[in-house]
Structures are given as structure tokens and as C-alpha cells.
Short mmCIF file of N, CA, C and O in Angstrom, two decimals:
data_model
loop_
_atom_site.label_atom_id
_atom_site.label_comp_id
_atom_site.label_asym_id
_atom_site.label_seq_id
_atom_site.Cartn_x
_atom_site.Cartn_y
_atom_site.Cartn_z
N MET L 185 37.97 53.78 171.09
CA MET L 185 37.00 54.04 172.14
C MET L 185 35.60 53.76 171.58
O MET L 185 35.29 54.14 170.47
N SER L 186 34.78 53.11 172.38
CA SER L 186 33.43 52.81 171.92
C SER L 186 32.52 54.02 172.08
O SER L 186 32.78 54.92 172.89
N TRP L 187 31.44 54.04 171.30
CA TRP L 187 30.49 55.15 171.41
C TRP L 187 29.86 55.18 172.79
O TRP L 187 29.57 56.25 173.32
N GLN L 188 29.67 53.99 173.38
CA GLN L 188 29.07 53.96 174.72
C GLN L 188 29.98 54.67 175.73
O GLN L 188 29.49 55.35 176.63
N SER L 189 31.29 54.54 175.57
CA SER L 189 32.17 55.22 176.52
C SER L 189 32.14 56.73 176.32
O SER L 189 32.34 57.49 177.27
N TYR L 190 31.85 57.20 175.09
CA TYR L 190 31.67 58.65 174.90
C TYR L 190 30.49 59.13 175.73
O TYR L 190 30.54 60.19 176.35
N VAL L 191 29.41 58.34 175.73
CA VAL L 191 28.23 58.71 176.53
C VAL L 191 28.55 58.60 178.01
O VAL L 191 28.36 59.56 178.77
N ASP L 192 29.05 57.44 178.43
CA ASP L 192 29.27 57.18 179.87
C ASP L 192 30.35 58.07 180.47
O ASP L 192 30.19 58.59 181.57
N ASP L 193 31.47 58.23 179.77
CA ASP L 193 32.63 58.93 180.34
C ASP L 193 32.69 60.42 180.02
O ASP L 193 33.28 61.18 180.77
N HIS L 194 32.10 60.82 178.89
CA HIS L 194 32.24 62.21 178.48
C HIS L 194 30.94 63.01 178.57
O HIS L 194 30.97 64.16 178.99
N LEU L 195 29.82 62.44 178.13
CA LEU L 195 28.56 63.17 178.22
C LEU L 195 27.96 63.09 179.64
O LEU L 195 27.43 64.07 180.14
N MET L 196 28.06 61.95 180.27
CA MET L 196 27.50 61.78 181.62
C MET L 196 28.55 62.07 182.69
O MET L 196 28.47 61.58 183.81
N CYS L 197 29.53 62.90 182.35
CA CYS L 197 30.61 63.23 183.28
C CYS L 197 30.13 64.18 184.38
O CYS L 197 29.06 64.77 184.29
N ASP L 198 30.95 64.32 185.38
CA ASP L 198 30.66 65.18 186.52
C ASP L 198 31.18 66.59 186.23
O ASP L 198 32.34 66.75 185.86
N ILE L 199 30.33 67.60 186.38
CA ILE L 199 30.76 69.00 186.24
C ILE L 199 30.33 69.73 187.49
O ILE L 199 29.13 69.88 187.73
N ASP L 200 31.28 70.15 188.29
CA ASP L 200 30.99 70.86 189.54
C ASP L 200 29.97 70.11 190.39
O ASP L 200 29.07 70.71 190.97
N GLY L 201 30.09 68.78 190.41
CA GLY L 201 29.19 67.97 191.22
C GLY L 201 27.86 67.66 190.56
O GLY L 201 27.00 67.00 191.15
N ASN L 202 27.65 68.13 189.34
CA ASN L 202 26.40 67.87 188.62
C ASN L 202 26.67 67.04 187.39
O ASN L 202 27.78 67.02 186.87
N GLN L 203 25.63 66.36 186.90
CA GLN L 203 25.76 65.65 185.64
C GLN L 203 24.42 65.63 184.92
O GLN L 203 23.37 65.92 185.51
N LEU L 204 24.48 65.33 183.63
CA LEU L 204 23.27 65.27 182.83
C LEU L 204 22.32 64.21 183.38
O LEU L 204 22.75 63.24 184.00
N THR L 205 21.04 64.39 183.12
CA THR L 205 20.03 63.40 183.49
C THR L 205 20.08 62.23 182.52
O THR L 205 19.92 61.08 182.90
N ALA L 206 20.29 62.54 181.23
CA ALA L 206 20.35 61.52 180.19
C ALA L 206 21.14 62.07 179.01
O ALA L 206 21.23 63.29 178.84
N ALA L 207 21.71 61.16 178.21
CA ALA L 207 22.50 61.57 177.05
C ALA L 207 22.48 60.46 176.01
O ALA L 207 22.25 59.30 176.34
N ALA L 208 22.73 60.87 174.76
CA ALA L 208 22.79 59.88 173.68
C ALA L 208 23.54 60.45 172.49
O ALA L 208 23.67 61.67 172.34
N ILE L 209 24.02 59.53 171.66
CA ILE L 209 24.57 59.86 170.36
C ILE L 209 23.72 59.09 169.36
O ILE L 209 23.63 57.85 169.44
N VAL L 210 23.08 59.81 168.46
CA VAL L 210 22.18 59.21 167.48
C VAL L 210 22.67 59.59 166.09
O VAL L 210 22.89 60.77 165.80
N GLY L 211 22.84 58.60 165.23
CA GLY L 211 23.27 58.86 163.86
C GLY L 211 22.24 59.71 163.12
O GLY L 211 21.05 59.72 163.47
N LEU L 212 22.69 60.40 162.08
CA LEU L 212 21.77 61.22 161.30
C LEU L 212 20.69 60.39 160.62
O LEU L 212 19.68 60.92 160.18
N ASP L 213 20.90 59.07 160.58
CA ASP L 213 19.88 58.17 160.03
C ASP L 213 18.85 57.75 161.08
O ASP L 213 17.94 56.99 160.79
N GLY L 214 19.00 58.28 162.32
CA GLY L 214 18.05 57.98 163.38
C GLY L 214 18.39 56.77 164.23
O GLY L 214 17.69 56.47 165.20
N PHE L 215 19.47 56.05 163.90
CA PHE L 215 19.87 54.90 164.69
C PHE L 215 20.73 55.32 165.87
O PHE L 215 21.63 56.15 165.72
N VAL L 216 20.45 54.75 167.04
CA VAL L 216 21.19 55.08 168.25
C VAL L 216 22.57 54.43 168.22
O VAL L 216 22.68 53.22 168.04
N TRP L 217 23.61 55.25 168.38
CA TRP L 217 24.97 54.72 168.48
C TRP L 217 25.27 54.31 169.92
O TRP L 217 25.91 53.32 170.16
N ALA L 218 24.79 55.12 170.86
CA ALA L 218 24.98 54.85 172.29
C ALA L 218 24.05 55.77 173.07
O ALA L 218 23.71 56.87 172.60
N GLN L 219 23.64 55.32 174.26
CA GLN L 219 22.76 56.14 175.09
C GLN L 219 22.90 55.76 176.55
O GLN L 219 23.32 54.65 176.87
N SER L 220 22.53 56.70 177.42
CA SER L 220 22.48 56.39 178.84
C SER L 220 21.25 55.53 179.08
O SER L 220 20.32 55.51 178.26
N SER L 221 21.23 54.84 180.19
CA SER L 221 20.15 53.89 180.47
C SER L 221 18.78 54.56 180.54
O SER L 221 17.77 53.93 180.24
N ASN L 222 18.73 55.83 180.92
CA ASN L 222 17.43 56.48 181.09
C ASN L 222 17.10 57.47 179.97
O ASN L 222 16.24 58.32 180.12
N PHE L 223 17.80 57.35 178.83
CA PHE L 223 17.49 58.24 177.70
C PHE L 223 16.10 57.88 177.19
O PHE L 223 15.77 56.70 177.05
N PRO L 224 15.25 58.89 176.91
CA PRO L 224 13.88 58.60 176.51
C PRO L 224 13.77 57.85 175.18
O PRO L 224 14.57 58.07 174.28
N GLN L 225 12.77 57.00 175.11
CA GLN L 225 12.47 56.30 173.86
C GLN L 225 11.81 57.30 172.92
O GLN L 225 10.74 57.79 173.19
N PHE L 226 12.50 57.65 171.86
CA PHE L 226 11.99 58.69 170.96
C PHE L 226 11.34 58.06 169.73
O PHE L 226 11.53 56.89 169.43
N LYS L 227 10.61 58.90 169.01
CA LYS L 227 9.96 58.47 167.77
C LYS L 227 10.80 58.96 166.59
O LYS L 227 11.39 60.05 166.65
N PRO L 228 10.83 58.21 165.50
CA PRO L 228 11.60 58.65 164.32
C PRO L 228 11.20 60.04 163.83
O PRO L 228 12.05 60.81 163.40
N GLU L 229 9.92 60.37 163.93
CA GLU L 229 9.48 61.69 163.45
C GLU L 229 10.03 62.82 164.33
O GLU L 229 10.19 63.95 163.86
N GLU L 230 10.33 62.53 165.61
CA GLU L 230 10.94 63.55 166.47
C GLU L 230 12.36 63.87 165.99
O GLU L 230 12.75 65.03 165.93
N ILE L 231 13.11 62.82 165.64
CA ILE L 231 14.48 63.02 165.13
C ILE L 231 14.41 63.72 163.78
O ILE L 231 15.19 64.64 163.50
N ALA L 232 13.45 63.34 162.94
CA ALA L 232 13.29 63.97 161.62
C ALA L 232 13.02 65.47 161.77
O ALA L 232 13.58 66.29 161.03
N ALA L 233 12.18 65.84 162.74
CA ALA L 233 11.86 67.26 162.96
C ALA L 233 13.10 68.02 163.44
O ALA L 233 13.32 69.17 163.03
N ILE L 234 13.90 67.40 164.29
CA ILE L 234 15.13 68.04 164.77
C ILE L 234 16.10 68.24 163.60
O ILE L 234 16.67 69.32 163.43
N LEU L 235 16.26 67.21 162.78
CA LEU L 235 17.15 67.33 161.62
C LEU L 235 16.66 68.41 160.66
O LEU L 235 17.46 69.16 160.09
N GLU L 236 15.34 68.51 160.50
CA GLU L 236 14.76 69.53 159.63
C GLU L 236 15.09 70.93 160.14
O GLU L 236 15.36 71.84 159.37
N ASP L 237 15.09 71.09 161.48
CA ASP L 237 15.41 72.39 162.05
C ASP L 237 16.88 72.76 161.82
O ASP L 237 17.21 73.93 161.68
N PHE L 238 17.75 71.76 161.79
CA PHE L 238 19.15 72.06 161.49
C PHE L 238 19.29 72.53 160.04
O PHE L 238 20.12 73.37 159.74
N GLU L 239 18.45 71.99 159.14
CA GLU L 239 18.48 72.40 157.74
C GLU L 239 17.79 73.74 157.52
O GLU L 239 18.22 74.54 156.72
N GLU L 240 16.67 73.95 158.23
CA GLU L 240 15.90 75.19 158.14
C GLU L 240 15.72 75.77 159.53
O GLU L 240 14.67 75.60 160.15
N PRO L 241 16.76 76.43 160.08
CA PRO L 241 16.70 76.94 161.45
C PRO L 241 15.46 77.79 161.72
O PRO L 241 15.03 78.58 160.89
N GLY L 242 14.88 77.55 162.89
CA GLY L 242 13.70 78.30 163.31
C GLY L 242 12.41 77.54 163.11
O GLY L 242 11.36 77.95 163.60
N LYS L 243 12.47 76.42 162.44
CA LYS L 243 11.27 75.64 162.16
C LYS L 243 10.62 75.08 163.43
O LYS L 243 9.39 75.02 163.53
N LEU L 244 11.44 74.67 164.40
CA LEU L 244 10.90 74.10 165.64
C LEU L 244 10.40 75.15 166.63
O LEU L 244 9.58 74.85 167.50
N ALA L 245 10.91 76.37 166.52
CA ALA L 245 10.61 77.40 167.52
C ALA L 245 9.11 77.56 167.80
O ALA L 245 8.70 77.55 168.97
N PRO L 246 8.24 77.68 166.79
CA PRO L 246 6.82 77.86 167.11
C PRO L 246 6.14 76.60 167.64
O PRO L 246 5.15 76.69 168.36
N LEU L 247 6.68 75.43 167.32
CA LEU L 247 6.05 74.16 167.70
C LEU L 247 6.62 73.54 168.96
O LEU L 247 5.95 72.79 169.65
N GLY L 248 7.90 73.81 169.20
CA GLY L 248 8.60 73.15 170.30
C GLY L 248 9.37 71.95 169.79
O GLY L 248 9.09 71.42 168.71
N LEU L 249 10.37 71.56 170.56
CA LEU L 249 11.18 70.39 170.25
C LEU L 249 10.62 69.23 171.07
O LEU L 249 10.46 69.36 172.29
N TYR L 250 10.31 68.13 170.42
CA TYR L 250 9.79 66.95 171.12
C TYR L 250 10.84 65.86 171.11
O TYR L 250 11.47 65.59 170.09
N LEU L 251 11.00 65.21 172.27
CA LEU L 251 11.87 64.05 172.37
C LEU L 251 11.25 63.10 173.39
O LEU L 251 11.05 63.49 174.55
N GLY L 252 10.94 61.90 172.95
CA GLY L 252 10.30 60.94 173.84
C GLY L 252 8.94 61.44 174.34
O GLY L 252 8.52 61.12 175.45
N GLY L 253 8.27 62.24 173.52
CA GLY L 253 6.96 62.77 173.89
C GLY L 253 7.01 63.99 174.79
O GLY L 253 5.98 64.59 175.07
N THR L 254 8.19 64.37 175.25
CA THR L 254 8.34 65.55 176.10
C THR L 254 8.58 66.77 175.22
O THR L 254 9.39 66.72 174.29
N LYS L 255 7.84 67.84 175.51
CA LYS L 255 7.97 69.06 174.72
C LYS L 255 8.90 70.04 175.42
O LYS L 255 8.75 70.32 176.60
N TYR L 256 9.88 70.54 174.67
CA TYR L 256 10.80 71.56 175.15
C TYR L 256 10.56 72.84 174.36
O TYR L 256 10.40 72.80 173.14
N MET L 257 10.54 73.97 175.06
CA MET L 257 10.44 75.26 174.39
C MET L 257 11.82 75.56 173.80
O MET L 257 12.83 75.52 174.51
N VAL L 258 11.88 75.83 172.51
CA VAL L 258 13.16 76.11 171.85
C VAL L 258 13.63 77.51 172.24
O VAL L 258 12.89 78.48 172.14
N ILE L 259 14.87 77.57 172.73
CA ILE L 259 15.48 78.84 173.09
C ILE L 259 16.69 79.06 172.19
O ILE L 259 16.93 78.28 171.29
N GLN L 260 17.45 80.08 172.44
CA GLN L 260 18.56 80.42 171.54
C GLN L 260 19.47 79.22 171.31
O GLN L 260 19.65 78.38 172.15
N GLY L 261 20.01 79.19 170.11
CA GLY L 261 20.94 78.14 169.73
C GLY L 261 21.89 78.72 168.70
O GLY L 261 22.02 79.93 168.60
N GLU L 262 22.51 77.85 167.95
CA GLU L 262 23.37 78.30 166.85
C GLU L 262 22.81 77.65 165.60
O GLU L 262 22.91 76.44 165.44
N PRO L 263 22.19 78.44 164.70
CA PRO L 263 21.55 77.88 163.52
C PRO L 263 22.44 76.90 162.77
O PRO L 263 23.60 77.19 162.47
N GLY L 264 21.89 75.72 162.53
CA GLY L 264 22.62 74.68 161.82
C GLY L 264 23.62 73.91 162.64
O GLY L 264 24.20 72.95 162.16
N ALA L 265 23.84 74.30 163.92
CA ALA L 265 24.86 73.64 164.75
C ALA L 265 24.33 73.13 166.09
O ALA L 265 24.65 72.02 166.51
N VAL L 266 23.53 73.96 166.78
CA VAL L 266 23.06 73.61 168.12
C VAL L 266 21.61 74.07 168.28
O VAL L 266 21.26 75.18 167.89
N ILE L 267 20.80 73.19 168.88
CA ILE L 267 19.43 73.55 169.27
C ILE L 267 19.37 73.38 170.79
O ILE L 267 19.82 72.37 171.32
N ARG L 268 18.82 74.39 171.46
CA ARG L 268 18.68 74.33 172.91
C ARG L 268 17.22 74.47 173.26
O ARG L 268 16.49 75.26 172.66
N GLY L 269 16.79 73.68 174.24
CA GLY L 269 15.40 73.73 174.67
C GLY L 269 15.28 73.79 176.17
O GLY L 269 16.19 73.39 176.90
N LYS L 270 14.15 74.28 176.65
CA LYS L 270 13.91 74.44 178.08
C LYS L 270 12.58 73.82 178.43
O LYS L 270 11.61 73.90 177.67
N LYS L 271 12.52 73.17 179.59
CA LYS L 271 11.26 72.64 180.13
C LYS L 271 11.37 72.73 181.64
O LYS L 271 12.17 72.03 182.25
N GLY L 272 10.58 73.61 182.24
CA GLY L 272 10.63 73.78 183.68
C GLY L 272 12.03 74.14 184.14
O GLY L 272 12.65 75.06 183.61
N SER L 273 12.54 73.40 185.13
CA SER L 273 13.87 73.69 185.67
C SER L 273 14.97 72.95 184.92
O SER L 273 16.12 72.95 185.33
N GLY L 274 14.62 72.31 183.81
CA GLY L 274 15.60 71.56 183.05
C GLY L 274 15.56 71.93 181.59
O GLY L 274 14.98 72.94 181.20
N GLY L 275 16.20 71.09 180.79
CA GLY L 275 16.21 71.37 179.36
C GLY L 275 17.02 70.36 178.59
O GLY L 275 17.36 69.29 179.08
N ILE L 276 17.33 70.75 177.35
CA ILE L 276 18.02 69.85 176.42
C ILE L 276 18.96 70.66 175.53
O ILE L 276 18.67 71.81 175.20
N THR L 277 20.08 70.05 175.18
CA THR L 277 21.00 70.61 174.19
C THR L 277 21.21 69.53 173.13
O THR L 277 21.48 68.37 173.48
N VAL L 278 21.07 69.91 171.86
CA VAL L 278 21.31 68.98 170.75
C VAL L 278 22.38 69.60 169.86
O VAL L 278 22.21 70.70 169.35
N LYS L 279 23.48 68.89 169.70
CA LYS L 279 24.60 69.35 168.87
C LYS L 279 24.69 68.44 167.65
O LYS L 279 24.70 67.21 167.78
N LYS L 280 24.78 69.04 166.47
CA LYS L 280 24.89 68.27 165.23
C LYS L 280 26.36 68.19 164.81
O LYS L 280 27.05 69.20 164.80
N THR L 281 26.80 66.99 164.50
CA THR L 281 28.13 66.80 163.92
C THR L 281 27.93 66.38 162.47
O THR L 281 26.80 66.37 161.97
N ASN L 282 29.00 65.99 161.81
CA ASN L 282 28.89 65.57 160.41
C ASN L 282 28.06 64.30 160.24
O ASN L 282 27.45 64.10 159.19
N GLN L 283 28.05 63.43 161.26
CA GLN L 283 27.41 62.12 161.13
C GLN L 283 26.38 61.81 162.21
O GLN L 283 25.71 60.79 162.14
N ALA L 284 26.27 62.67 163.22
CA ALA L 284 25.41 62.30 164.36
C ALA L 284 24.82 63.53 165.06
O ALA L 284 25.23 64.67 164.80
N LEU L 285 23.88 63.24 165.94
CA LEU L 285 23.33 64.23 166.86
C LEU L 285 23.73 63.82 168.27
O LEU L 285 23.59 62.64 168.63
N LEU L 286 24.22 64.76 169.05
CA LEU L 286 24.54 64.51 170.46
C LEU L 286 23.45 65.17 171.29
O LEU L 286 23.15 66.35 171.10
N PHE L 287 22.87 64.41 172.20
CA PHE L 287 21.81 64.90 173.06
C PHE L 287 22.27 64.94 174.51
O PHE L 287 22.87 63.97 174.99
N GLY L 288 21.97 66.02 175.18
CA GLY L 288 22.18 66.12 176.62
C GLY L 288 20.90 66.65 177.23
O GLY L 288 20.38 67.68 176.79
N ILE L 289 20.36 65.94 178.22
CA ILE L 289 19.16 66.37 178.93
C ILE L 289 19.57 66.62 180.37
O ILE L 289 20.29 65.82 180.97
N TYR L 290 19.11 67.74 180.94
CA TYR L 290 19.52 68.09 182.29
C TYR L 290 18.33 68.55 183.13
O TYR L 290 17.27 68.89 182.61
N ASP L 291 18.52 68.53 184.42
CA ASP L 291 17.59 69.09 185.40
C ASP L 291 18.42 69.80 186.45
O ASP L 291 19.61 69.54 186.59
N GLU L 292 17.78 70.70 187.19
CA GLU L 292 18.50 71.35 188.29
C GLU L 292 19.04 70.28 189.22
O GLU L 292 18.42 69.23 189.35
N PRO L 293 20.18 70.47 189.83
CA PRO L 293 20.94 71.71 189.95
C PRO L 293 21.87 72.00 188.77
O PRO L 293 22.53 73.03 188.75
N MET L 294 21.96 71.11 187.77
CA MET L 294 22.79 71.43 186.61
C MET L 294 22.20 72.65 185.91
O MET L 294 20.98 72.80 185.84
N THR L 295 23.06 73.49 185.40
CA THR L 295 22.61 74.71 184.72
C THR L 295 22.60 74.49 183.20
O THR L 295 23.30 73.60 182.70
N PRO L 296 21.84 75.31 182.47
CA PRO L 296 21.86 75.20 181.01
C PRO L 296 23.28 75.36 180.46
O PRO L 296 23.67 74.64 179.55
N GLY L 297 24.04 76.28 181.02
CA GLY L 297 25.41 76.51 180.56
C GLY L 297 26.29 75.29 180.72
O GLY L 297 27.10 74.97 179.85
N GLN L 298 26.14 74.58 181.85
CA GLN L 298 26.94 73.37 182.08
C GLN L 298 26.58 72.30 181.05
O GLN L 298 27.45 71.64 180.50
N CYS L 299 25.30 72.14 180.79
CA CYS L 299 24.85 71.17 179.79
C CYS L 299 25.42 71.52 178.42
O CYS L 299 25.95 70.66 177.72
N ASN L 300 25.33 72.79 178.06
CA ASN L 300 25.84 73.24 176.76
C ASN L 300 27.32 72.93 176.62
O ASN L 300 27.77 72.43 175.59
N VAL L 301 28.10 73.21 177.66
CA VAL L 301 29.55 72.98 177.62
C VAL L 301 29.85 71.50 177.40
O VAL L 301 30.65 71.14 176.53
N VAL L 302 29.19 70.63 178.15
CA VAL L 302 29.44 69.18 178.03
C VAL L 302 29.13 68.70 176.62
O VAL L 302 29.96 68.08 175.96
N VAL L 303 27.93 68.97 176.15
CA VAL L 303 27.48 68.44 174.86
C VAL L 303 28.24 69.08 173.69
O VAL L 303 28.72 68.38 172.80
N GLU L 304 28.40 70.39 173.73
CA GLU L 304 29.03 71.07 172.60
C GLU L 304 30.53 70.80 172.53
O GLU L 304 31.10 70.72 171.44
N ARG L 305 31.18 70.61 173.67
CA ARG L 305 32.61 70.30 173.67
C ARG L 305 32.86 68.96 172.97
O ARG L 305 33.74 68.85 172.12
N ILE L 306 32.08 67.95 173.31
CA ILE L 306 32.24 66.63 172.68
C ILE L 306 31.86 66.71 171.20
O ILE L 306 32.53 66.14 170.34
N GLY L 307 30.79 67.45 170.90
CA GLY L 307 30.39 67.62 169.50
C GLY L 307 31.48 68.29 168.67
O GLY L 307 31.78 67.85 167.55
N ASP L 308 32.08 69.33 169.21
CA ASP L 308 33.16 70.03 168.49
C ASP L 308 34.35 69.09 168.26
O ASP L 308 34.96 69.10 167.19
N TYR L 309 34.67 68.27 169.26
CA TYR L 309 35.77 67.32 169.13
C TYR L 309 35.46 66.32 168.00
O TYR L 309 36.33 66.04 167.16
N LEU L 310 34.23 65.80 167.98
CA LEU L 310 33.87 64.83 166.94
C LEU L 310 33.91 65.47 165.55
O LEU L 310 34.34 64.84 164.58
N ILE L 311 33.50 66.72 165.45
CA ILE L 311 33.56 67.43 164.17
C ILE L 311 35.03 67.55 163.72
O ILE L 311 35.34 67.30 162.54
N GLU L 312 35.91 67.88 164.66
CA GLU L 312 37.34 67.97 164.33
C GLU L 312 37.87 66.64 163.83
O GLU L 312 38.78 66.59 163.00
N GLN L 313 37.30 65.53 164.34
CA GLN L 313 37.73 64.19 163.93
C GLN L 313 37.07 63.74 162.63
O GLN L 313 37.29 62.63 162.16
N GLY L 314 36.19 64.59 162.09
CA GLY L 314 35.51 64.24 160.84
C GLY L 314 34.27 63.38 161.02
O GLY L 314 33.74 62.83 160.07
N ILE L 315 33.82 63.28 162.27
CA ILE L 315 32.65 62.44 162.58
C ILE L 315 31.40 63.29 162.71
O ILE L 315 31.39 64.29 163.35
#
């Protein structure tokens, strides 16, 4: 299965009639493995800051998580595994695997919980596969 099909078929899937606004799989080296057509163009330093927070949890909380120039307020996550952010009626979930970061961006009517389930389920599967 190609990485693009993970994004198209699994991250951008339908959950109770809702789906993510954008999604991507980005290697820990910052290179995009696959992304939805409307995933924001991010800066390398934004990915570096996210990776730093996985190494030193809590680092992004006072500053916010930035992706594509959009600032998300960091909310509860799982230190070293998941970072969750909120912006208005939407937000972001970032799940770290052994080799990549999975991003899910959502807006209402999708709920934060639905986004978390989609992104974290695929992330957990990839971790089980050693990826």
C-alpha cells in the first residue's frame, strides 16, 4: 500500500459523516511521505519544534504549535506520543511513530475526539508494524 493511500483512505476517511480537513504523513527528517491536497505548506522549523516537544514534552505549550503559519493552542496530549492543538472550532492531532509524524487537521462538525481516533488509530497500527 502506498503512503498516499494511507492518507486518502485512512486519514481522510469518513467518520459519522465527517472527515478531516487535511492530513499528512511526514518523516522524522521533515520530508513529506504523503499529504492531502489542502495540507498546509509548513516550514522546517515548525516540524523541528514539534519534534522537540516530543523529546521534551511541554515545550510547545507556552508558545503554541505552529503549522503552515497557523497557531494552535496546545491542549492535553500524551507526552512523547501525541500532541493535540485547538484553534477556534477546529484543531490538530499529531501522532509520532518510530519513523514519522501523522497529522490530522479538523474543523466543525468533526469533533476533537473523532480526529484523535482517526490519527491515533493509524499511528498505533504503524507503530505495531515497526514504522
